[in-house]
Amino acid sequence: QSALTQPASVSGSPGQSITISCTGSSSDVGSNFLVSWYQEHPGKAPKLMIYEGSKRPSGVSNRFSGSKSGNTASLTISGLQAEDEADYYCCSYAGSSTHVVFGGGTKLTVL
Amino acid sequence: QVQLQESGPGLVKPSETLSLTCTVSGGSISYFYWSWIRQPPGKGLEWIGYIYYSGSTNYNPSLKSRVTISVDTSKNQFSLKLSSVTAADTAIYYCAREGITMVQGVISDWFDPWGQGTLVTVSS
């Protein structure tokens, strides 16, 4: 059982927008901590897509955006493309002892 | 750019010690945090622990009694040892550089880049 809760799957058609939620608690997402998001294609290593809650690393499309409200962080992908089909994981700092926690992952299907 | 590569045995017997090394190329291991993360087949990600280039460490409480992470700055490498392994330790093991910032009391933590990952199977 993961510390952060993500929907098991989401889907959308090319060109549409989707949002993946990541719900935690006051010990992680809801605290003064910002979430990171990772994209994982089958057989590939995870790739950082969002850090510090809403920043994109160089090379990541501006179709990817991150936000947070209360105990829930969200990843929004606009203008869905076939190549966006992958698993997505959120991650939050969770204090000096636990350090970080991951979500269980969300499988995005582009219809 | 910085690249990471895991190496080590792909098969470990139950009760033995899993040992992996991550080699950092394209940049120095100094002044960064370096982590190990694993992913059991078909499951999610689990942070194992990190080491700072100076040698200070922090481990996942659920694995702390079995984990040792070390660093060799002269070789630009850091290593993972996980003792008394069982089938539950079968996973893809990734090494990654960890970024941690605190700005105006807000803490952010992320992993980038990652190694390609190595599958370690625990079986007799």
Tab-separated table of C-alpha atoms in Angstrom, chain A residues 2-4 8 10 15 17 19-20 24-25 31 38 57-58 67 70 74 76 82 87 97 104-105:
chain	number	residue	atom	x	y	z
A	2	SER	CA	1.558	3.254	-1.174
A	3	ALA	CA	1.695	6.340	0.999
A	4	LEU	CA	0.307	8.556	-1.769
A	8	ALA	CA	-4.979	3.208	-11.072
A	10	VAL	CA	-6.916	7.334	-16.614
A	15	GLY	CA	-5.792	16.334	-28.225
A	17	SER	CA	-6.506	17.077	-21.517
A	19	THR	CA	-5.465	15.240	-14.894
A	20	ILE	CA	-3.866	12.698	-12.563
A	24	GLY	CA	-1.474	12.383	0.569
A	25	SER	CA	-1.751	13.746	4.078
A	31	SER	CA	2.669	20.041	4.347
A	38	TYR	CA	7.720	10.862	-13.195
A	57	PRO	CA	13.047	20.219	-16.515
A	58	SER	CA	14.664	21.322	-19.726
A	67	SER	CA	-0.323	22.030	-9.213
A	70	GLY	CA	-4.410	21.016	0.162
A	74	SER	CA	-2.186	17.096	-9.690
A	76	THR	CA	-2.250	17.824	-16.069
A	82	ALA	CA	0.117	8.856	-28.332
A	87	ASP	CA	2.739	5.091	-16.185
A	97	SER	CA	12.689	10.013	8.961
A	104	GLY	CA	1.176	3.785	-6.499
A	105	GLY	CA	1.270	4.929	-10.102
